[in-house]
């Protein structure tokens, strides 16, 4: 059972689409996933916590990938992360 990242599914993204991707948006999508998985890892059932911890490893790898991408804009990512953190804090979550 996957929460977000199904390890059995591999997408066939070609290098052309990756080179032209909006890496900042991709990074923020995975950062939002990280916040959700962190919440599940802290508040889920034992099985959910175990699965969330496994998927957090995948998520961190994806964050590092997009952060190293040539099109990544750190300032926009920081602003987006602050917005996501604020949204989560307003909901009373991590």
Short mmCIF file of N, CA and C in Angstrom, two decimals:
data_model
loop_
_atom_site.label_atom_id
_atom_site.label_comp_id
_atom_site.label_asym_id
_atom_site.label_seq_id
_atom_site.Cartn_x
_atom_site.Cartn_y
_atom_site.Cartn_z
N UNK A 1 0.85 -1.18 0.00
CA UNK A 1 0.00 0.00 0.00
C UNK A 1 0.89 1.24 0.00
N UNK A 2 0.77 2.03 -1.01
CA UNK A 2 1.53 3.27 -1.08
C UNK A 2 0.63 4.43 -0.66
N UNK A 3 1.23 5.39 0.01
CA UNK A 3 0.51 6.60 0.38
C UNK A 3 0.60 7.59 -0.78
N UNK A 4 1.80 7.84 -1.25
CA UNK A 4 2.02 8.74 -2.39
C UNK A 4 2.92 8.09 -3.44
N UNK A 5 4.07 7.59 -3.00
CA UNK A 5 5.08 7.08 -3.92
C UNK A 5 5.00 5.56 -4.02
N UNK A 6 4.42 5.09 -5.11
CA UNK A 6 4.32 3.66 -5.36
C UNK A 6 5.65 3.19 -5.95
N UNK A 7 6.38 2.39 -5.20
CA UNK A 7 7.71 1.97 -5.62
C UNK A 7 7.69 1.02 -6.81
N UNK A 8 6.55 0.41 -7.10
CA UNK A 8 6.49 -0.54 -8.20
C UNK A 8 6.25 0.15 -9.54
N UNK A 9 5.86 1.41 -9.53
CA UNK A 9 5.55 2.12 -10.77
C UNK A 9 6.72 3.03 -11.14
N UNK A 10 7.19 2.86 -12.36
CA UNK A 10 8.26 3.71 -12.89
C UNK A 10 7.74 4.46 -14.09
N UNK A 11 7.86 5.76 -14.07
CA UNK A 11 7.40 6.54 -15.23
C UNK A 11 8.53 6.66 -16.23
N UNK A 12 8.19 6.71 -17.49
CA UNK A 12 9.17 6.81 -18.55
C UNK A 12 9.34 8.25 -19.01
N UNK A 13 9.92 9.09 -18.15
CA UNK A 13 10.15 10.49 -18.51
C UNK A 13 11.43 10.55 -19.32
N UNK A 14 11.37 11.19 -20.48
CA UNK A 14 12.60 11.30 -21.27
C UNK A 14 13.40 12.53 -20.84
N UNK A 15 14.65 12.54 -21.20
CA UNK A 15 15.55 13.62 -20.77
C UNK A 15 15.14 14.98 -21.30
N UNK A 16 14.50 15.04 -22.46
CA UNK A 16 14.08 16.32 -23.01
C UNK A 16 13.05 16.97 -22.10
N UNK A 17 12.08 16.22 -21.64
CA UNK A 17 11.05 16.80 -20.78
C UNK A 17 11.63 17.19 -19.42
N UNK A 18 12.59 16.44 -18.93
CA UNK A 18 13.22 16.78 -17.65
C UNK A 18 14.03 18.06 -17.79
N UNK A 19 14.74 18.22 -18.88
CA UNK A 19 15.58 19.41 -19.05
C UNK A 19 14.74 20.69 -19.16
N UNK A 20 13.50 20.55 -19.62
CA UNK A 20 12.63 21.72 -19.78
C UNK A 20 11.61 21.85 -18.65
N UNK A 21 11.69 20.98 -17.68
CA UNK A 21 10.70 20.96 -16.59
C UNK A 21 10.84 22.18 -15.69
N UNK A 22 9.74 22.56 -15.09
CA UNK A 22 9.77 23.62 -14.08
C UNK A 22 10.18 22.95 -12.77
N UNK A 23 11.46 22.95 -12.52
CA UNK A 23 12.01 22.22 -11.38
C UNK A 23 11.57 22.80 -10.05
N UNK A 24 11.33 24.10 -9.99
CA UNK A 24 10.89 24.71 -8.74
C UNK A 24 9.50 24.20 -8.37
N UNK A 25 8.59 24.13 -9.36
CA UNK A 25 7.26 23.60 -9.09
C UNK A 25 7.31 22.12 -8.71
N UNK A 26 8.16 21.36 -9.39
CA UNK A 26 8.31 19.94 -9.06
C UNK A 26 8.83 19.80 -7.62
N UNK A 27 9.80 20.62 -7.26
CA UNK A 27 10.35 20.59 -5.90
C UNK A 27 9.24 20.88 -4.88
N UNK A 28 8.45 21.91 -5.14
CA UNK A 28 7.39 22.27 -4.20
C UNK A 28 6.31 21.19 -4.10
N UNK A 29 6.03 20.51 -5.19
CA UNK A 29 5.07 19.41 -5.15
C UNK A 29 5.57 18.31 -4.21
N UNK A 30 6.86 17.99 -4.31
CA UNK A 30 7.43 16.97 -3.44
C UNK A 30 7.57 17.48 -2.00
N UNK A 31 7.80 18.77 -1.84
CA UNK A 31 7.87 19.33 -0.49
C UNK A 31 6.50 19.22 0.20
N UNK A 32 5.44 19.48 -0.55
CA UNK A 32 4.08 19.31 -0.01
C UNK A 32 3.85 17.85 0.37
N UNK A 33 4.33 16.93 -0.46
CA UNK A 33 4.23 15.52 -0.13
C UNK A 33 4.99 15.20 1.15
N UNK A 34 6.15 15.84 1.32
CA UNK A 34 6.95 15.61 2.52
C UNK A 34 6.20 16.05 3.77
N UNK A 35 5.53 17.18 3.70
CA UNK A 35 4.76 17.64 4.85
C UNK A 35 3.65 16.65 5.19
N UNK A 36 2.96 16.17 4.18
CA UNK A 36 1.89 15.21 4.39
C UNK A 36 2.43 13.89 4.96
N UNK A 37 3.51 13.38 4.36
CA UNK A 37 4.09 12.13 4.84
C UNK A 37 4.62 12.27 6.26
N UNK A 38 5.17 13.44 6.58
CA UNK A 38 5.65 13.68 7.95
C UNK A 38 4.50 13.65 8.94
N UNK A 39 3.36 14.20 8.52
CA UNK A 39 2.17 14.17 9.36
C UNK A 39 1.72 12.73 9.61
N UNK A 40 1.68 11.93 8.55
CA UNK A 40 1.27 10.53 8.67
C UNK A 40 2.28 9.77 9.53
N UNK A 41 3.57 10.05 9.35
CA UNK A 41 4.61 9.37 10.13
C UNK A 41 4.49 9.68 11.61
N UNK A 42 3.93 10.81 11.94
CA UNK A 42 3.77 11.19 13.35
C UNK A 42 2.42 10.78 13.93
N UNK A 43 1.40 10.70 13.10
CA UNK A 43 0.04 10.55 13.61
C UNK A 43 -0.73 9.34 13.08
N UNK A 44 -0.16 8.59 12.19
CA UNK A 44 -0.88 7.47 11.59
C UNK A 44 -0.84 6.23 12.46
N UNK A 45 -1.46 5.19 11.95
CA UNK A 45 -1.38 3.89 12.61
C UNK A 45 0.04 3.37 12.47
N UNK A 46 0.33 2.28 13.12
CA UNK A 46 1.68 1.73 13.06
C UNK A 46 2.08 1.42 11.62
N UNK A 47 1.17 0.79 10.86
CA UNK A 47 1.47 0.46 9.46
C UNK A 47 1.61 1.72 8.61
N UNK A 48 0.76 2.71 8.84
CA UNK A 48 0.86 3.97 8.09
C UNK A 48 2.17 4.69 8.40
N UNK A 49 2.56 4.70 9.67
CA UNK A 49 3.82 5.35 10.04
C UNK A 49 5.00 4.67 9.36
N UNK A 50 5.00 3.36 9.34
CA UNK A 50 6.07 2.59 8.70
C UNK A 50 6.15 2.92 7.22
N UNK A 51 4.99 2.92 6.55
CA UNK A 51 4.96 3.22 5.12
C UNK A 51 5.38 4.67 4.85
N UNK A 52 4.92 5.59 5.66
CA UNK A 52 5.28 7.00 5.48
C UNK A 52 6.78 7.20 5.61
N UNK A 53 7.39 6.54 6.57
CA UNK A 53 8.85 6.65 6.74
C UNK A 53 9.59 6.14 5.50
N UNK A 54 9.12 5.04 4.94
CA UNK A 54 9.73 4.51 3.71
C UNK A 54 9.59 5.51 2.57
N UNK A 55 8.42 6.11 2.45
CA UNK A 55 8.18 7.04 1.35
C UNK A 55 8.88 8.37 1.56
N UNK A 56 9.15 8.73 2.80
CA UNK A 56 9.92 9.95 3.06
C UNK A 56 11.32 9.85 2.48
N UNK A 57 11.89 8.67 2.48
CA UNK A 57 13.22 8.46 1.88
C UNK A 57 13.16 8.74 0.38
N UNK A 58 12.12 8.25 -0.27
CA UNK A 58 11.93 8.50 -1.70
C UNK A 58 11.73 9.98 -1.94
N UNK A 59 10.90 10.60 -1.12
CA UNK A 59 10.60 12.03 -1.26
C UNK A 59 11.87 12.88 -1.13
N UNK A 60 12.69 12.57 -0.15
CA UNK A 60 13.95 13.32 0.04
C UNK A 60 14.85 13.19 -1.18
N UNK A 61 14.88 12.00 -1.77
CA UNK A 61 15.69 11.79 -2.97
C UNK A 61 15.18 12.66 -4.12
N UNK A 62 13.86 12.74 -4.26
CA UNK A 62 13.27 13.56 -5.32
C UNK A 62 13.52 15.05 -5.07
N UNK A 63 13.46 15.47 -3.83
CA UNK A 63 13.75 16.87 -3.50
C UNK A 63 15.18 17.22 -3.88
N UNK A 64 16.13 16.35 -3.54
CA UNK A 64 17.53 16.61 -3.90
C UNK A 64 17.71 16.68 -5.41
N UNK A 65 17.03 15.78 -6.13
CA UNK A 65 17.12 15.78 -7.59
C UNK A 65 16.69 17.13 -8.17
N UNK A 66 15.50 17.59 -7.78
CA UNK A 66 14.99 18.84 -8.34
C UNK A 66 15.76 20.05 -7.86
N UNK A 67 16.31 20.00 -6.68
CA UNK A 67 17.10 21.12 -6.17
C UNK A 67 18.39 21.30 -6.98
N UNK A 68 18.92 20.21 -7.52
CA UNK A 68 20.14 20.28 -8.32
C UNK A 68 19.88 20.62 -9.79
N UNK A 69 18.63 20.66 -10.18
CA UNK A 69 18.26 20.91 -11.58
C UNK A 69 18.68 22.33 -11.98
N UNK A 70 19.16 22.52 -13.20
CA UNK A 70 19.62 23.84 -13.65
C UNK A 70 18.54 24.93 -13.62
N UNK A 71 17.28 24.56 -13.77
CA UNK A 71 16.20 25.56 -13.78
C UNK A 71 15.65 25.87 -12.39
N UNK A 72 16.19 25.26 -11.37
CA UNK A 72 15.69 25.46 -10.00
C UNK A 72 15.98 26.88 -9.52
N UNK A 73 14.96 27.54 -8.96
CA UNK A 73 15.11 28.90 -8.44
C UNK A 73 14.90 28.83 -6.92
N UNK A 74 15.99 28.92 -6.19
CA UNK A 74 15.96 28.73 -4.74
C UNK A 74 15.05 29.74 -4.04
N UNK A 75 15.06 30.98 -4.48
CA UNK A 75 14.24 32.00 -3.83
C UNK A 75 12.75 31.71 -3.99
N UNK A 76 12.35 31.28 -5.18
CA UNK A 76 10.94 30.92 -5.38
C UNK A 76 10.56 29.68 -4.57
N UNK A 77 11.48 28.75 -4.47
CA UNK A 77 11.23 27.55 -3.66
C UNK A 77 11.07 27.93 -2.19
N UNK A 78 11.92 28.83 -1.70
CA UNK A 78 11.83 29.27 -0.30
C UNK A 78 10.47 29.91 -0.03
N UNK A 79 10.04 30.77 -0.93
CA UNK A 79 8.74 31.44 -0.77
C UNK A 79 7.62 30.40 -0.77
N UNK A 80 7.68 29.46 -1.70
CA UNK A 80 6.68 28.40 -1.76
C UNK A 80 6.67 27.52 -0.52
N UNK A 81 7.86 27.21 -0.01
CA UNK A 81 7.96 26.40 1.21
C UNK A 81 7.37 27.14 2.40
N UNK A 82 7.64 28.42 2.50
CA UNK A 82 7.07 29.21 3.60
C UNK A 82 5.54 29.21 3.52
N UNK A 83 5.01 29.34 2.32
CA UNK A 83 3.55 29.32 2.13
C UNK A 83 2.98 27.97 2.55
N UNK A 84 3.61 26.89 2.10
CA UNK A 84 3.13 25.56 2.47
C UNK A 84 3.21 25.32 3.98
N UNK A 85 4.32 25.75 4.58
CA UNK A 85 4.47 25.59 6.03
C UNK A 85 3.38 26.36 6.77
N UNK A 86 3.09 27.56 6.29
CA UNK A 86 2.06 28.38 6.92
C UNK A 86 0.68 27.70 6.81
N UNK A 87 0.39 27.16 5.64
CA UNK A 87 -0.87 26.45 5.45
C UNK A 87 -1.00 25.26 6.40
N UNK A 88 0.08 24.51 6.53
CA UNK A 88 0.04 23.36 7.43
C UNK A 88 -0.09 23.80 8.89
N UNK A 89 0.58 24.86 9.26
CA UNK A 89 0.51 25.34 10.64
C UNK A 89 -0.87 25.89 10.97
N UNK A 90 -1.54 26.48 9.99
CA UNK A 90 -2.90 26.99 10.22
C UNK A 90 -3.89 25.86 10.43
N UNK A 91 -3.58 24.70 9.88
CA UNK A 91 -4.45 23.54 10.03
C UNK A 91 -4.16 22.80 11.35
N UNK A 92 -3.16 23.26 12.08
CA UNK A 92 -2.80 22.59 13.32
C UNK A 92 -2.00 21.32 13.09
N UNK A 93 -1.29 21.28 11.97
CA UNK A 93 -0.48 20.13 11.62
C UNK A 93 0.99 20.54 11.63
N UNK A 94 1.88 19.56 11.42
CA UNK A 94 3.32 19.88 11.48
C UNK A 94 3.77 20.94 10.51
#
